[in-house]
């Protein structure tokens, strides 16, 4: 029995009309009213949108294999154990990390490390709770394939973290 690999549309760069893309992009960037005094993120978004518009015209779409784990890892993680509480702890940890990087003060670094520990422990507890719920709700007689798929998914996510 063979399994089908899911496909998705992606850019086919080998068949792209690169001279046309370059000409269109050069003309647009020269004639477009880009404001270099605006915020860099806004300017980057404007240039990116221009590039994508001309890429859609000159680079054909083809089918390719879906890289399942890179595309769906975040979705799977959230579905299995991630919560708003963990997201908030992560945001707090990241903010403290930025502060520690900017100031370089020992107190800030210690606070960041403490928050990292709190986040790690909360993630571990959430994983344990999710796994306990999974085990308590499973029917091994009728859900054998589903069980195998879920355990495989949990292994992949555990290795990715």
Tab-separated table of C-alpha atoms in Angstrom, residues 33-52:
chain	number	residue	atom	x	y	z
A	33	UNK	CA	6.616	57.079	-4.454
A	34	UNK	CA	8.520	55.280	-1.691
A	35	UNK	CA	8.882	57.429	1.409
A	36	UNK	CA	12.209	56.663	3.045
A	37	UNK	CA	11.299	58.800	6.071
A	38	UNK	CA	8.602	56.370	7.202
A	39	UNK	CA	9.089	53.527	9.653
A	40	UNK	CA	11.478	50.841	8.303
A	41	UNK	CA	8.897	48.066	8.797
A	42	UNK	CA	6.350	49.972	6.684
A	43	UNK	CA	8.941	50.625	3.990
A	44	UNK	CA	9.966	46.965	4.007
A	45	UNK	CA	6.320	45.882	3.667
A	46	UNK	CA	5.806	48.250	0.721
A	47	UNK	CA	8.870	46.937	-1.121
A	48	UNK	CA	7.949	43.331	-0.323
A	49	UNK	CA	4.423	43.838	-1.681
A	50	UNK	CA	5.844	45.261	-4.911
A	51	UNK	CA	8.176	42.280	-5.265
A	52	UNK	CA	5.380	39.784	-4.614
